Amino acid sequence: MKRAVEEILKFNEERDWDQFHNPENLAKSISIEAGELLECFQWNNEYDKQHVCEELADVMNYCILMADKLGVDMEEILLMKLEQNKKKYPVEKCKASSKKYTELIK
């Protein structure tokens, strides 16, 4: 991922697009691209894998730019969130269940 991040940041820098990439605009862009990803599955579960991968890459691209703009380490925040989720969703209570964590404590 290090090379991908470097290439994305270089691409952005070469085009002087950082001026448009404040956290608010990046959050909007993530949401817009996530909507386009969802659109790939709008009417049924048949999908064009290439198109799905392109939309997924767009979401990831903006997430990388957001992490950079916020000055956070992506691996660190992902692992931190995973630890939180492990506590919210202990294996013994949620294995093979799609219930939300608030329903698991009942």
PDB file of C-alpha atoms in Angstrom:
ATOM      1  CA  MET A   1       0.000   0.000   0.000  1.00  0.00           C
ATOM      2  CA  LYS A   2       2.921   2.351   0.581  1.00  0.00           C
ATOM      3  CA  ARG A   3       3.562   2.693  -3.167  1.00  0.00           C
ATOM      4  CA  ALA A   4      -0.139   3.254  -3.887  1.00  0.00           C
ATOM      5  CA  VAL A   5      -0.354   5.995  -1.253  1.00  0.00           C
ATOM      6  CA  GLU A   6       2.771   7.673  -2.614  1.00  0.00           C
ATOM      7  CA  GLU A   7       1.407   7.558  -6.173  1.00  0.00           C
ATOM      8  CA  ILE A   8      -1.983   8.964  -5.123  1.00  0.00           C
ATOM      9  CA  LEU A   9      -0.359  11.834  -3.234  1.00  0.00           C
ATOM     10  CA  LYS A  10       1.996  12.523  -6.154  1.00  0.00           C
ATOM     11  CA  PHE A  11      -0.921  12.524  -8.625  1.00  0.00           C
ATOM     12  CA  ASN A  12      -2.777  14.997  -6.410  1.00  0.00           C
ATOM     13  CA  GLU A  13       0.275  17.219  -5.941  1.00  0.00           C
ATOM     14  CA  GLU A  14       1.140  17.337  -9.654  1.00  0.00           C
ATOM     15  CA  ARG A  15      -2.332  18.679 -10.405  1.00  0.00           C
ATOM     16  CA  ASP A  16      -2.367  21.146  -7.490  1.00  0.00           C
ATOM     17  CA  TRP A  17      -5.632  19.657  -6.265  1.00  0.00           C
ATOM     18  CA  ASP A  18      -4.803  19.830  -2.568  1.00  0.00           C
ATOM     19  CA  GLN A  19      -6.466  23.240  -2.481  1.00  0.00           C
ATOM     20  CA  PHE A  20      -9.807  21.497  -3.048  1.00  0.00           C
ATOM     21  CA  HIS A  21      -9.203  18.699  -0.580  1.00  0.00           C
ATOM     22  CA  ASN A  22     -10.284  19.915   2.820  1.00  0.00           C
ATOM     23  CA  PRO A  23     -11.823  17.336   5.182  1.00  0.00           C
ATOM     24  CA  GLU A  24     -15.375  18.440   4.350  1.00  0.00           C
ATOM     25  CA  ASN A  25     -14.900  18.085   0.578  1.00  0.00           C
ATOM     26  CA  LEU A  26     -13.107  14.769   0.977  1.00  0.00           C
ATOM     27  CA  ALA A  27     -15.897  13.406   3.189  1.00  0.00           C
ATOM     28  CA  LYS A  28     -18.421  14.454   0.541  1.00  0.00           C
ATOM     29  CA  SER A  29     -16.334  12.786  -2.163  1.00  0.00           C
ATOM     30  CA  ILE A  30     -16.106   9.553  -0.170  1.00  0.00           C
ATOM     31  CA  SER A  31     -19.882   9.522   0.204  1.00  0.00           C
ATOM     32  CA  ILE A  32     -20.472  10.302  -3.470  1.00  0.00           C
ATOM     33  CA  GLU A  33     -18.105   7.560  -4.617  1.00  0.00           C
ATOM     34  CA  ALA A  34     -19.622   5.102  -2.114  1.00  0.00           C
ATOM     35  CA  GLY A  35     -22.998   5.890  -3.687  1.00  0.00           C
ATOM     36  CA  GLU A  36     -21.577   5.104  -7.104  1.00  0.00           C
ATOM     37  CA  LEU A  37     -20.252   1.810  -5.723  1.00  0.00           C
ATOM     38  CA  LEU A  38     -23.679   1.001  -4.327  1.00  0.00           C
ATOM     39  CA  GLU A  39     -25.243   1.853  -7.668  1.00  0.00           C
ATOM     40  CA  CYS A  40     -23.392  -1.140  -9.149  1.00  0.00           C
ATOM     41  CA  PHE A  41     -25.776  -3.345  -7.126  1.00  0.00           C
ATOM     42  CA  GLN A  42     -28.902  -1.202  -7.407  1.00  0.00           C
ATOM     43  CA  TRP A  43     -31.351  -3.588  -9.074  1.00  0.00           C
ATOM     44  CA  ASN A  44     -29.914  -7.045  -8.496  1.00  0.00           C
ATOM     45  CA  ASN A  45     -26.853  -8.905  -7.335  1.00  0.00           C
ATOM     46  CA  GLU A  46     -25.393  -9.250 -10.820  1.00  0.00           C
ATOM     47  CA  TYR A  47     -22.528  -6.832 -11.307  1.00  0.00           C
ATOM     48  CA  ASP A  48     -19.625  -5.917 -13.529  1.00  0.00           C
ATOM     49  CA  LYS A  49     -16.580  -6.741 -11.429  1.00  0.00           C
ATOM     50  CA  GLN A  50     -14.345  -4.272 -13.312  1.00  0.00           C
ATOM     51  CA  HIS A  51     -16.789  -1.433 -12.688  1.00  0.00           C
ATOM     52  CA  VAL A  52     -17.143  -2.401  -9.023  1.00  0.00           C
ATOM     53  CA  CYS A  53     -13.336  -2.417  -8.645  1.00  0.00           C
ATOM     54  CA  GLU A  54     -13.087   1.024 -10.251  1.00  0.00           C
ATOM     55  CA  GLU A  55     -15.677   2.479  -7.892  1.00  0.00           C
ATOM     56  CA  LEU A  56     -14.077   0.762  -4.893  1.00  0.00           C
ATOM     57  CA  ALA A  57     -10.726   2.255  -5.923  1.00  0.00           C
ATOM     58  CA  ASP A  58     -12.332   5.715  -6.077  1.00  0.00           C
ATOM     59  CA  VAL A  59     -13.630   5.306  -2.505  1.00  0.00           C
ATOM     60  CA  MET A  60     -10.228   4.120  -1.307  1.00  0.00           C
ATOM     61  CA  ASN A  61      -8.466   6.961  -3.127  1.00  0.00           C
ATOM     62  CA  TYR A  62     -10.494   9.578  -1.279  1.00  0.00           C
ATOM     63  CA  CYS A  63     -10.039   7.736   2.031  1.00  0.00           C
ATOM     64  CA  ILE A  64      -6.264   7.841   1.524  1.00  0.00           C
ATOM     65  CA  LEU A  65      -6.423  11.566   0.773  1.00  0.00           C
ATOM     66  CA  MET A  66      -8.595  12.120   3.882  1.00  0.00           C
ATOM     67  CA  ALA A  67      -6.164  10.224   6.107  1.00  0.00           C
ATOM     68  CA  ASP A  68      -3.292  12.254   4.692  1.00  0.00           C
ATOM     69  CA  LYS A  69      -5.164  15.543   5.162  1.00  0.00           C
ATOM     70  CA  LEU A  70      -5.954  14.637   8.786  1.00  0.00           C
ATOM     71  CA  GLY A  71      -2.381  13.487   9.395  1.00  0.00           C
ATOM     72  CA  VAL A  72      -3.433  10.049  10.602  1.00  0.00           C
ATOM     73  CA  ASP A  73      -1.837   6.679   9.978  1.00  0.00           C
ATOM     74  CA  MET A  74      -4.335   4.459   8.162  1.00  0.00           C
ATOM     75  CA  GLU A  75      -3.013   1.213   9.594  1.00  0.00           C
ATOM     76  CA  GLU A  76      -3.120   2.629  13.113  1.00  0.00           C
ATOM     77  CA  ILE A  77      -6.721   3.831  12.897  1.00  0.00           C
ATOM     78  CA  LEU A  78      -7.881   0.630  11.183  1.00  0.00           C
ATOM     79  CA  LEU A  79      -6.320  -1.543  13.886  1.00  0.00           C
ATOM     80  CA  MET A  80      -7.678   0.718  16.632  1.00  0.00           C
ATOM     81  CA  LYS A  81     -11.192   0.400  15.202  1.00  0.00           C
ATOM     82  CA  LEU A  82     -10.781  -3.360  14.847  1.00  0.00           C
ATOM     83  CA  GLU A  83      -9.933  -3.585  18.566  1.00  0.00           C
ATOM     84  CA  GLN A  84     -13.064  -1.574  19.397  1.00  0.00           C
ATOM     85  CA  ASN A  85     -15.148  -3.886  17.211  1.00  0.00           C
ATOM     86  CA  LYS A  86     -13.683  -6.978  18.874  1.00  0.00           C
ATOM     87  CA  LYS A  87     -15.034  -5.660  22.187  1.00  0.00           C
ATOM     88  CA  LYS A  88     -18.424  -4.755  20.708  1.00  0.00           C
ATOM     89  CA  TYR A  89     -18.733  -8.060  18.860  1.00  0.00           C
ATOM     90  CA  PRO A  90     -17.207 -10.832  20.966  1.00  0.00           C
ATOM     91  CA  VAL A  91     -17.003 -14.103  19.049  1.00  0.00           C
ATOM     92  CA  GLU A  92     -19.006 -16.020  21.640  1.00  0.00           C
ATOM     93  CA  LYS A  93     -21.979 -13.656  21.271  1.00  0.00           C
ATOM     94  CA  CYS A  94     -21.972 -12.803  17.597  1.00  0.00           C
ATOM     95  CA  LYS A  95     -20.546 -15.701  15.604  1.00  0.00           C
ATOM     96  CA  ALA A  96     -22.753 -16.313  12.539  1.00  0.00           C
ATOM     97  CA  SER A  97     -25.094 -13.495  13.619  1.00  0.00           C
ATOM     98  CA  SER A  98     -25.816 -10.257  11.776  1.00  0.00           C
ATOM     99  CA  LYS A  99     -27.275  -8.574  14.868  1.00  0.00           C
ATOM    100  CA  LYS A 100     -26.047  -5.130  15.816  1.00  0.00           C
ATOM    101  CA  TYR A 101     -23.962  -4.983  18.990  1.00  0.00           C
ATOM    102  CA  THR A 102     -26.823  -3.294  20.869  1.00  0.00           C
ATOM    103  CA  GLU A 103     -28.963  -6.388  20.218  1.00  0.00           C
ATOM    104  CA  LEU A 104     -26.246  -8.767  21.437  1.00  0.00           C
ATOM    105  CA  ILE A 105     -26.373  -7.518  25.019  1.00  0.00           C
ATOM    106  CA  LYS A 106     -30.047  -8.440  25.456  1.00  0.00           C
TER     107      LYS A 106
END
